[in-house]
Amino acid sequence: MSDLEASLLAHLNSGGDVPDSRSYASSLGVTHKELEDVIKSLAAFRIVESKDITKETWVLTDEAKGYLASGSPEAQLLAAIPPEGASKDVLKEKLGSILDIGMKTAAKNKWIGFEKGNKDLVLRKVDTIKDELQEQLKRLESGEVLSDKVIDDLKRRKLIMKEKTSCYALKKGPQFVAKRKKLATDVTQEHLRSGDWKDLEFKDYNFGAQGQPISVGYVQPLLEVREEIQNIFLQMGFTEMPTNNYVESSFWNFDALYQPQQHPARDSHDTFFLQAPATTKQLIEAYLEKVKEVHQCGGYGSKGYGYDWKRDEAEKNLLRTHTTAVSARMLYKLAQEKPFAPKRYYSIDRVFRNEAVDRTHLAEFHQIEGLICDYGLTLGDLIGVLEDFFSRLGMSKLRFKPAYNPYTEPSMEIFSYHEGLKKWVEVGNSGMFRPEMLLPMGLPEGVNVIAWGLSLERPTMILYGIDNIRDLFGPKVDFNLIKSNPLCRLGLQ
Ligand code: FB9
């Protein structure tokens, strides 16, 4: 039992009480923190009862602490004036910024004066003075209550400020004892050998005690949200597309999607082209001819783009700019399977765009894509499946804005009203794949494909409250944020 505990218990045992633990601590010459630890432990065993008190007390400003230490400005001024007086410059030299206030108060107190005709020479008019101010600051510092007039004066001179201090009022608790028996927490060999185990008192087990925080690994937020979104797709009957090829040919990334070869996205400002292997030799001849055909002169009711389509442009290898390239591969494969069977596919994987890095954009992000391929699908079906998908993400209020993609017509940007952010957020893009894309693949007439896409980073940033995408990756990921951020169950805005 610490001496501090002993003296507190003795004080209470002798009928004393502790109305204010702060002044009790300073009366014992210990810090309030030390006393607080003892109070907490005694209160835990209800040996003492402590009531939290928040008091507003006047505390000295730093300026006042200076005066407490070395005297009030007026007192310091007087101390600096030799019997023969001193010039203001000399005094300024000695007292610096407090000269003026010192002069003003000293003059007011008639402690100083000036020689006739020489306003610069400051003369003492008294030998000794009582430094009222320093006295008042001392008394205040020792916790004494000063008169309102003095308090107002100190307040006016900005020497004191109100400070909320919390302390405790203590009195005997229901389990009060004058001397606390050290409760044993274990039976040790020593106890057994010494036999004093017989009259040992054991500490109750605190079954409510928190276990040691176990440092475990955490799922990267992106992968956490990826899993959530994957579950939504699986629940909606979608199958994952194989996306294990970051390197793609321009053919599947652009041409197969009916994206013309002179489209701005196809130049290196937007796309990472490969130096080695710079080109692919694995394109499917028959299909390639059909794609060339539809680009050059259309067909299937389309007039095409009417430009001279170049094979070597389509053979250029790149880092895929969207997982829609994978959708094209899967739809082509599906078209080869006779008879046609409707399909629901999704993909969630990295795509690469040569974009300026900023708070929400990196040169790569994870694209989420969903598509449904079936006879007679309409824009209404697309809107319906988007309502269903985003409602499972907790986004019920959607709005659609007409948009343009080279590979879908009609196309729509998707907006959702975000209750937390109190604004409409763009949550994705969507559309119906063009016949110029689908029919050259060999998909039957009447089969339509509705599709949509969004990023994984944006929802993860919003759900984890991360405002800079760079904090999502690499060494700057703040583990505390992940630890402390309960898995934000999608759907629970
Ligand atoms: O993710 C996006 N926004 C978003 C998504 C979810 C979300 O959830 C919150 C919890 C509430 C919040 C925001 N966007 C798409 C919208 C914008 O962020 C946009 O500025 C940035 N977009 C990326 C592309 O940037 C160049 C996000 C990315 C994107 C855009 C379009 C597609 C995929 C990803 C697509 C597509 C598509 C269209 C038709 C057919 C097939 C695929």
Coordinates of C-alpha atoms and ligand atoms in Angstrom, one line a residue:
M1 CA 0.0 0.0 0.0
S2 CA 1.6 3.3 -1.0
D3 CA 2.1 6.0 1.6
L4 CA -0.2 8.3 -0.4
E5 CA -3.0 5.6 -0.1
A6 CA -2.1 5.2 3.6
S7 CA -2.4 9.0 4.3
L8 CA -5.6 9.3 2.4
L9 CA -7.2 6.4 4.2
A10 CA -6.0 7.7 7.5
H11 CA -7.4 11.2 6.7
L12 CA -10.8 9.7 5.9
N13 CA -10.6 7.3 8.8
S14 CA -10.1 10.3 11.1
G15 CA -13.4 11.7 10.0
G16 CA -11.8 14.0 7.5
D17 CA -13.2 14.3 4.0
V18 CA -11.8 15.5 0.7
P19 CA -14.1 18.1 -0.9
D20 CA -11.5 18.9 -3.6
S21 CA -8.8 16.4 -4.5
R22 CA -6.7 19.0 -6.2
S23 CA -6.1 21.2 -3.2
Y24 CA -5.8 18.0 -1.1
A25 CA -3.0 16.8 -3.5
S26 CA -1.2 20.1 -3.3
S27 CA -1.6 20.1 0.5
L28 CA 0.2 16.7 0.5
G29 CA 2.7 18.0 -2.1
V30 CA 1.9 15.3 -4.6
T31 CA 0.7 15.8 -8.1
H32 CA -3.1 15.4 -8.7
K33 CA -2.2 12.6 -11.2
E34 CA -0.5 10.5 -8.5
L35 CA -3.5 11.0 -6.2
E36 CA -5.9 10.3 -9.1
D37 CA -4.3 6.8 -9.6
V38 CA -4.8 6.0 -5.9
I39 CA -8.4 7.3 -5.9
K40 CA -9.2 5.2 -9.0
S41 CA -7.9 2.0 -7.4
L42 CA -9.6 2.7 -4.0
A43 CA -12.8 3.6 -5.8
A44 CA -12.6 0.4 -7.8
F45 CA -12.9 -1.6 -4.6
R46 CA -15.5 0.9 -3.3
I47 CA -13.2 1.7 -0.4
V48 CA -13.7 5.3 -1.1
E49 CA -16.5 7.0 -3.0
S50 CA -15.3 9.7 -5.5
K51 CA -17.6 12.2 -7.2
D52 CA -16.3 13.9 -10.3
I53 CA -16.3 17.7 -9.9
T54 CA -15.6 20.0 -12.7
K55 CA -14.5 23.4 -11.5
E56 CA -13.8 26.5 -13.4
T57 CA -10.7 28.0 -11.8
W58 CA -8.8 31.1 -12.7
V59 CA -5.3 30.2 -13.9
L60 CA -2.4 32.5 -14.6
T61 CA -1.5 33.3 -18.2
D62 CA 2.2 32.9 -19.2
E63 CA 2.6 36.6 -18.9
A64 CA 1.3 36.5 -15.3
K65 CA 3.6 33.5 -14.6
G66 CA 6.4 35.8 -15.6
Y67 CA 5.3 38.5 -13.2
L68 CA 4.8 35.9 -10.4
A69 CA 8.4 34.8 -10.9
S70 CA 10.1 38.2 -11.3
G71 CA 7.6 40.7 -10.0
S72 CA 5.0 42.9 -11.6
P73 CA 6.1 45.2 -14.4
E74 CA 5.8 48.3 -12.1
A75 CA 7.8 46.6 -9.4
Q76 CA 10.5 45.5 -11.9
L77 CA 10.5 49.1 -13.2
L78 CA 11.1 50.6 -9.8
A79 CA 13.8 48.1 -9.1
A80 CA 15.5 49.2 -12.3
I81 CA 15.5 52.9 -11.4
P82 CA 18.7 53.9 -9.6
P83 CA 18.3 56.7 -7.0
E84 CA 19.6 59.3 -9.6
G85 CA 16.9 58.2 -12.0
A86 CA 17.2 56.5 -15.4
S87 CA 16.4 57.5 -19.0
K88 CA 13.6 55.7 -20.8
D89 CA 16.0 54.2 -23.2
V90 CA 18.0 52.6 -20.4
L91 CA 14.9 51.3 -18.8
K92 CA 13.6 50.1 -22.2
E93 CA 16.9 48.3 -22.6
K94 CA 16.4 46.6 -19.1
L95 CA 12.7 45.9 -19.2
G96 CA 11.8 45.6 -22.9
S97 CA 8.1 45.1 -23.7
I98 CA 6.9 45.5 -20.1
L99 CA 8.3 49.0 -19.7
D100 CA 5.2 50.8 -20.9
I101 CA 2.7 48.9 -18.7
G102 CA 5.2 49.2 -15.8
M103 CA 5.4 53.0 -16.3
K104 CA 1.7 53.4 -16.6
T105 CA 0.9 51.5 -13.3
A106 CA 3.9 52.9 -11.4
A107 CA 2.9 56.4 -12.4
K108 CA -0.7 55.6 -11.4
N109 CA 0.6 54.4 -8.1
K110 CA 2.7 57.6 -7.8
W111 CA 5.9 55.5 -7.5
I112 CA 7.7 57.4 -10.2
G113 CA 7.9 60.9 -11.5
F114 CA 9.9 63.0 -14.0
E115 CA 12.3 65.8 -13.6
K116 CA 10.9 69.3 -14.5
G117 CA 11.5 69.9 -18.2
N118 CA 13.1 66.5 -18.8
K119 CA 10.4 64.0 -19.6
D120 CA 13.0 61.4 -20.4
L121 CA 14.5 61.0 -17.0
V122 CA 12.4 58.7 -14.8
L123 CA 12.8 59.3 -11.1
R124 CA 11.7 57.1 -8.2
K125 CA 9.3 58.7 -5.8
V126 CA 9.2 55.9 -3.3
D127 CA 11.9 53.7 -1.7
T128 CA 10.1 50.5 -1.1
I129 CA 6.8 49.3 -2.5
K130 CA 4.5 46.3 -1.9
D131 CA 4.1 44.4 -5.2
E132 CA 0.3 44.0 -4.9
L133 CA 0.1 42.3 -8.2
Q134 CA 2.7 39.7 -7.5
E135 CA 1.1 39.1 -4.1
Q136 CA -2.3 38.6 -5.7
L137 CA -0.9 36.2 -8.3
K138 CA 0.8 34.2 -5.6
R139 CA -2.4 33.9 -3.6
L140 CA -4.4 32.9 -6.7
E141 CA -1.7 30.3 -7.6
S142 CA -2.0 28.8 -4.2
G143 CA -5.7 28.3 -4.8
E144 CA -6.9 31.2 -2.6
V145 CA -10.2 32.8 -3.7
L146 CA -9.7 36.5 -4.5
S147 CA -12.2 39.4 -4.5
D148 CA -14.2 40.0 -7.6
K149 CA -12.6 43.5 -7.9
V150 CA -9.1 41.9 -8.0
I151 CA -10.3 39.2 -10.3
D152 CA -11.8 41.8 -12.7
D153 CA -8.6 43.8 -12.6
L154 CA -6.4 40.8 -13.3
K155 CA -8.9 39.8 -16.1
R156 CA -8.7 43.3 -17.6
R157 CA -4.9 43.0 -17.6
K158 CA -5.3 39.6 -19.3
L159 CA -3.2 38.0 -16.5
I160 CA -5.7 35.3 -15.7
M161 CA -8.0 33.0 -17.7
K162 CA -10.8 30.6 -16.8
E163 CA -9.8 26.9 -16.9
K164 CA -12.0 24.0 -16.4
T165 CA -10.4 21.6 -14.0
S166 CA -11.8 18.4 -13.0
C167 CA -11.2 17.0 -9.5
Y168 CA -12.9 14.6 -7.1
A169 CA -14.8 14.9 -3.9
L170 CA -13.9 11.9 -1.8
K171 CA -15.6 10.2 1.2
K172 CA -15.5 6.8 2.7
G173 CA -16.9 4.1 0.5
P174 CA -19.2 1.1 1.5
Q175 CA -16.1 -1.1 1.6
F176 CA -14.0 1.5 3.5
V177 CA -11.0 0.1 5.5
A178 CA -8.4 2.2 7.3
K179 CA -5.7 -0.1 5.9
R180 CA -6.2 -2.0 2.7
K181 CA -5.2 -5.6 2.8
K182 CA -3.0 -6.4 -0.2
L183 CA -5.1 -8.8 -2.1
A184 CA -3.3 -11.8 -3.5
T185 CA -3.8 -12.5 -7.1
D186 CA -2.0 -15.8 -7.1
V187 CA -1.0 -18.6 -4.7
T188 CA 2.8 -18.7 -5.0
Q189 CA 5.3 -21.3 -3.9
E190 CA 6.4 -18.7 -1.3
H191 CA 2.8 -18.6 0.1
L192 CA 2.6 -22.4 0.3
R193 CA 6.1 -22.7 1.9
S194 CA 5.4 -19.9 4.4
G195 CA 1.9 -21.2 5.1
D196 CA 0.6 -17.7 5.0
W197 CA -1.7 -18.6 2.2
K198 CA -4.2 -19.6 4.9
D199 CA -5.1 -15.9 5.8
L200 CA -4.5 -14.5 2.4
E201 CA -7.4 -12.5 0.8
F202 CA -7.7 -13.0 -2.9
K203 CA -8.5 -10.4 -5.5
D204 CA -11.8 -11.2 -7.3
Y205 CA -11.4 -12.3 -10.8
N206 CA -12.5 -9.4 -13.0
F207 CA -14.2 -11.5 -15.7
G208 CA -15.2 -8.3 -17.4
A209 CA -11.5 -7.3 -17.9
Q210 CA -10.7 -6.7 -21.6
G211 CA -8.2 -9.3 -22.9
Q212 CA -4.9 -8.2 -24.1
P213 CA -5.5 -6.5 -27.5
I214 CA -4.3 -9.2 -29.9
S215 CA -2.4 -7.8 -32.8
V216 CA -3.7 -9.6 -35.7
G217 CA -3.4 -8.8 -39.4
Y218 CA -6.3 -7.0 -41.1
V219 CA -7.7 -7.4 -44.5
Q220 CA -6.7 -4.5 -46.7
P221 CA -9.8 -2.2 -46.9
L222 CA -9.9 -2.6 -50.7
L223 CA -10.0 -6.4 -50.4
E224 CA -12.6 -6.1 -47.6
V225 CA -15.0 -4.1 -49.9
R226 CA -14.0 -6.3 -52.9
E227 CA -15.3 -9.3 -51.0
E228 CA -18.5 -7.5 -50.1
I229 CA -19.2 -6.6 -53.7
Q230 CA -18.2 -10.1 -54.9
N231 CA -20.8 -11.6 -52.5
I232 CA -23.4 -9.2 -54.0
F233 CA -22.6 -10.4 -57.5
L234 CA -22.7 -14.1 -56.4
Q235 CA -26.0 -13.6 -54.6
M236 CA -27.3 -12.1 -57.9
G237 CA -26.3 -15.2 -59.8
F238 CA -23.2 -13.7 -61.6
T239 CA -20.1 -15.7 -62.4
E240 CA -16.6 -14.2 -62.1
M241 CA -14.7 -13.6 -65.3
P242 CA -11.0 -14.6 -65.4
T243 CA -9.1 -11.3 -65.2
N244 CA -5.5 -12.6 -64.7
N245 CA -4.1 -10.8 -67.6
Y246 CA -3.1 -7.2 -67.0
V247 CA -1.4 -7.2 -70.5
E248 CA -3.9 -7.1 -73.3
S249 CA -3.9 -6.5 -77.0
S250 CA -5.4 -3.3 -78.5
F251 CA -7.7 -5.7 -80.4
W252 CA -9.5 -6.9 -77.3
N253 CA -9.1 -3.7 -75.3
F254 CA -10.4 -1.4 -78.1
D255 CA -11.2 -2.9 -81.6
A256 CA -13.4 -5.7 -80.4
L257 CA -15.3 -3.0 -78.4
Y258 CA -15.9 -1.1 -81.7
Q259 CA -13.6 1.7 -80.4
P260 CA -12.1 3.3 -83.5
Q261 CA -8.3 3.3 -83.9
Q262 CA -8.0 7.1 -83.9
H263 CA -10.0 7.4 -80.6
P264 CA -8.1 9.7 -78.2
A265 CA -8.0 7.0 -75.5
R266 CA -5.9 4.9 -77.8
D267 CA -2.9 7.1 -77.7
S268 CA -0.1 6.8 -75.1
H269 CA -1.4 9.9 -73.2
D270 CA -4.1 7.7 -71.8
T271 CA -2.8 4.2 -72.3
F272 CA 0.3 2.4 -71.3
F273 CA 1.6 0.6 -74.4
L274 CA 4.2 -2.2 -74.0
Q275 CA 7.7 -2.0 -75.5
A276 CA 8.2 -5.7 -75.1
P277 CA 6.4 -7.7 -76.2
A278 CA 5.2 -4.7 -78.2
T279 CA 2.7 -6.7 -80.3
T280 CA 0.6 -9.9 -80.1
K281 CA 0.5 -12.7 -82.7
Q282 CA -2.5 -14.5 -81.1
L283 CA -5.5 -12.8 -82.8
I284 CA -8.3 -14.9 -84.2
E285 CA -8.2 -14.4 -88.0
A286 CA -11.8 -14.9 -88.9
Y287 CA -13.1 -12.8 -86.0
L288 CA -10.5 -10.1 -86.7
E289 CA -11.7 -9.8 -90.3
K290 CA -15.2 -9.3 -89.0
V291 CA -14.1 -6.6 -86.6
K292 CA -12.1 -4.9 -89.4
E293 CA -15.1 -5.1 -91.6
V294 CA -17.5 -3.5 -89.1
H295 CA -15.0 -0.7 -88.3
Q296 CA -14.3 0.0 -92.0
C297 CA -17.7 -0.3 -93.5
G298 CA -20.2 -1.3 -90.8
G299 CA -22.9 -4.0 -91.4
Y300 CA -25.7 -5.3 -89.2
G301 CA -27.5 -2.1 -90.0
S302 CA -24.5 0.1 -89.1
K303 CA -22.5 2.2 -91.5
G304 CA -19.3 1.6 -89.5
Y305 CA -16.6 4.3 -89.1
G306 CA -15.4 4.2 -92.7
Y307 CA -11.7 4.5 -92.0
D308 CA -8.8 2.4 -93.0
W309 CA -8.5 -0.1 -90.1
K310 CA -4.9 -1.2 -89.4
R311 CA -4.0 -4.7 -88.2
D312 CA -0.7 -3.6 -86.6
E313 CA -2.6 -1.0 -84.5
A314 CA -4.8 -3.8 -83.2
E315 CA -1.8 -6.0 -82.5
K316 CA -0.2 -3.4 -80.1
N317 CA 0.1 -4.8 -76.6
L318 CA -0.9 -2.5 -73.7
L319 CA -1.9 -2.6 -70.0
R320 CA -5.6 -3.0 -70.1
T321 CA -7.5 0.3 -69.5
H322 CA -10.7 -1.5 -68.4
T323 CA -11.9 -4.9 -67.6
T324 CA -14.4 -4.5 -70.4
A325 CA -11.6 -6.1 -72.5
V326 CA -12.2 -9.2 -70.5
S327 CA -16.0 -8.9 -71.0
A328 CA -15.3 -8.8 -74.8
R329 CA -13.2 -12.0 -74.6
M330 CA -15.9 -13.8 -72.5
L331 CA -18.7 -12.6 -74.8
Y332 CA -16.8 -13.8 -77.9
K333 CA -16.2 -17.2 -76.2
L334 CA -19.9 -17.3 -75.2
A335 CA -20.9 -16.7 -78.8
Q336 CA -18.9 -19.7 -79.9
E337 CA -20.9 -21.9 -77.6
K338 CA -24.0 -23.2 -79.5
P339 CA -26.8 -23.1 -78.6
F340 CA -26.6 -19.7 -77.0
A341 CA -27.1 -19.7 -73.3
P342 CA -27.8 -16.5 -71.3
K343 CA -25.1 -15.5 -68.9
R344 CA -24.3 -13.1 -66.1
Y345 CA -20.7 -12.2 -65.6
Y346 CA -18.7 -9.9 -63.3
S347 CA -15.1 -8.9 -62.9
I348 CA -13.2 -6.9 -60.2
D349 CA -9.6 -6.3 -61.0
R350 CA -6.9 -3.8 -61.8
V351 CA -7.0 -1.6 -64.9
F352 CA -4.3 0.9 -65.9
R353 CA -4.7 4.5 -67.3
N354 CA -1.9 6.9 -67.9
E355 CA -3.7 9.6 -65.9
A356 CA -2.4 12.5 -63.7
V357 CA -2.3 11.3 -60.1
D358 CA -4.5 13.3 -57.7
R359 CA -6.5 12.8 -54.5
T360 CA -8.9 10.4 -56.2
H361 CA -6.9 9.2 -59.2
L362 CA -3.9 6.9 -59.5
A363 CA -2.4 5.4 -62.7
E364 CA -4.3 2.2 -61.8
F365 CA -7.5 1.3 -60.1
H366 CA -9.8 -1.7 -59.6
Q367 CA -12.7 -1.7 -62.0
I368 CA -15.9 -3.5 -61.1
E369 CA -17.9 -4.6 -64.1
G370 CA -21.2 -6.5 -64.4
L371 CA -22.9 -7.7 -67.6
I372 CA -26.0 -9.7 -68.5
C373 CA -26.2 -11.3 -71.9
D374 CA -29.7 -12.5 -73.0
Y375 CA -32.4 -12.3 -75.6
G376 CA -34.5 -9.1 -75.6
L377 CA -32.8 -7.3 -72.8
T378 CA -33.8 -3.6 -72.7
L379 CA -32.6 -0.4 -71.1
G380 CA -35.4 -1.0 -68.6
D381 CA -33.7 -4.3 -67.6
L382 CA -30.4 -2.4 -67.2
I383 CA -32.0 0.2 -64.9
G384 CA -33.7 -2.6 -63.0
V385 CA -30.5 -4.5 -62.4
L386 CA -28.7 -1.3 -61.5
E387 CA -31.4 -0.5 -58.9
D388 CA -31.0 -4.0 -57.5
F389 CA -27.2 -4.0 -57.5
F390 CA -26.8 -0.5 -55.9
S391 CA -29.5 -1.1 -53.4
R392 CA -27.4 -3.9 -52.1
L393 CA -24.6 -1.4 -51.8
G394 CA -26.9 0.7 -49.7
M395 CA -27.6 3.1 -52.5
S396 CA -31.3 3.2 -53.0
K397 CA -31.9 6.6 -54.6
L398 CA -30.4 6.5 -58.2
R399 CA -30.5 8.9 -61.0
F400 CA -29.3 8.2 -64.6
K401 CA -27.7 10.7 -66.9
P402 CA -27.3 10.0 -70.7
A403 CA -23.6 9.5 -71.4
Y404 CA -21.4 8.2 -74.3
N405 CA -19.1 5.2 -74.5
P406 CA -17.7 4.0 -77.9
Y407 CA -18.9 0.4 -77.1
T408 CA -22.4 1.0 -75.6
E409 CA -25.5 2.8 -77.0
P410 CA -27.5 4.0 -75.1
S411 CA -25.1 4.8 -72.2
M412 CA -25.8 6.2 -68.8
E413 CA -23.9 7.7 -66.0
I414 CA -25.3 6.5 -62.6
F415 CA -25.7 8.8 -59.7
S416 CA -26.7 8.0 -56.1
Y417 CA -27.8 10.4 -53.3
H418 CA -25.3 9.8 -50.5
E419 CA -27.1 10.4 -47.1
G420 CA -23.8 10.8 -45.3
L421 CA -22.2 13.2 -47.8
K422 CA -25.6 14.9 -48.3
K423 CA -25.0 15.0 -52.1
W424 CA -25.5 13.2 -55.4
V425 CA -22.4 11.1 -56.1
E426 CA -21.4 9.7 -59.5
V427 CA -21.3 6.0 -58.7
G428 CA -20.7 4.4 -62.1
N429 CA -21.3 4.2 -65.9
S430 CA -23.4 1.7 -67.9
G431 CA -24.9 0.9 -71.3
M432 CA -26.0 -1.6 -73.8
F433 CA -23.1 -3.1 -75.9
R434 CA -23.4 -2.0 -79.5
P435 CA -24.5 -4.6 -82.2
E436 CA -21.3 -3.6 -84.0
M437 CA -19.5 -5.2 -81.0
L438 CA -21.8 -8.2 -80.4
L439 CA -22.7 -9.5 -83.9
P440 CA -19.2 -9.8 -85.3
M441 CA -18.6 -12.1 -82.3
G442 CA -21.3 -14.4 -83.6
L443 CA -23.9 -13.8 -80.9
P444 CA -27.4 -14.5 -82.2
E445 CA -29.6 -11.7 -83.4
G446 CA -31.9 -10.5 -80.6
V447 CA -29.3 -11.2 -77.9
N448 CA -28.5 -8.0 -76.1
V449 CA -25.9 -7.3 -73.4
I450 CA -26.5 -4.8 -70.7
A451 CA -23.4 -3.8 -68.7
W452 CA -22.1 -1.4 -66.1
G453 CA -19.0 -0.5 -64.3
L454 CA -17.6 1.4 -61.3
S455 CA -14.4 1.5 -59.3
L456 CA -13.5 -0.3 -56.1
E457 CA -11.4 2.6 -54.7
R458 CA -14.2 5.2 -54.6
P459 CA -16.7 3.1 -52.4
T460 CA -13.8 2.0 -50.2
M461 CA -12.6 5.6 -49.7
I462 CA -16.2 6.7 -48.9
L463 CA -17.0 3.8 -46.6
Y464 CA -13.7 4.1 -44.7
G465 CA -13.7 7.9 -44.7
I466 CA -10.4 8.0 -46.6
D467 CA -10.1 11.2 -48.6
N468 CA -6.8 10.6 -50.4
I469 CA -6.6 7.6 -52.6
R470 CA -2.8 7.4 -51.8
D471 CA -3.7 6.5 -48.2
L472 CA -5.3 3.3 -49.5
F473 CA -2.1 1.8 -50.8
G474 CA 1.4 1.0 -49.7
P475 CA 3.2 2.2 -46.5
K476 CA 0.9 5.0 -45.8
V477 CA -2.1 2.8 -45.1
D478 CA -3.1 3.8 -41.5
F479 CA -3.6 0.5 -39.7
N480 CA -5.4 2.3 -36.8
L481 CA -8.0 3.4 -39.3
I482 CA -8.4 -0.2 -40.4
K483 CA -8.4 -1.5 -36.9
S484 CA -10.7 1.1 -35.6
N485 CA -13.0 1.1 -38.6
P486 CA -15.5 -1.7 -38.1
L487 CA -16.1 -3.5 -41.3
C488 CA -18.5 -1.1 -42.7
R489 CA -21.1 -3.5 -43.8
L490 CA -22.1 -2.3 -47.3
G491 CA -25.7 -1.4 -47.3
L492 CA -25.4 0.3 -43.9
Q493 CA -24.9 3.9 -44.9
Ligands
FB9_1 O1 -16.8 4.3 -59.0 C1 -17.3 5.4 -59.2 N1 -18.0 6.1 -58.2 C2 -18.4 5.5 -57.0 C3 -18.8 4.2 -56.9 C4 -19.3 3.7 -55.7 C5 -19.4 4.6 -54.6 O2 -19.9 4.0 -53.4 C6 -20.0 4.8 -52.2 C7 -20.3 4.0 -51.0 C8 -21.1 5.0 -51.6 C9 -19.0 5.9 -54.7 C10 -18.5 6.4 -55.9 N2 -17.1 6.0 -60.4 C11 -16.6 5.3 -61.5 C12 -17.6 7.4 -60.6 C13 -16.6 8.4 -60.5 O3 -15.8 8.2 -59.3 C14 -15.6 8.6 -61.7 O4 -15.1 9.9 -61.5 C15 -14.4 7.8 -61.7 N3 -14.7 6.6 -62.4 C16 -13.5 5.7 -62.8 C17 -13.0 6.0 -64.1 O5 -12.2 7.1 -64.0 C18 -11.7 7.4 -65.2 C19 -15.1 5.4 -61.5 C20 -14.3 4.5 -62.5 C21 -15.1 3.9 -63.5 C22 -15.8 4.5 -64.5 C23 -16.6 3.8 -65.5 C24 -16.5 2.5 -65.5 C25 -15.8 1.8 -64.5 C26 -15.1 2.5 -63.6 C27 -17.3 1.8 -66.5 C28 -17.9 1.2 -67.2 C29 -18.8 0.5 -68.2 C30 -19.7 1.1 -68.9 C31 -20.5 0.4 -69.8 C32 -20.3 -0.9 -69.9 C33 -19.3 -1.6 -69.2 C34 -18.5 -0.9 -68.4

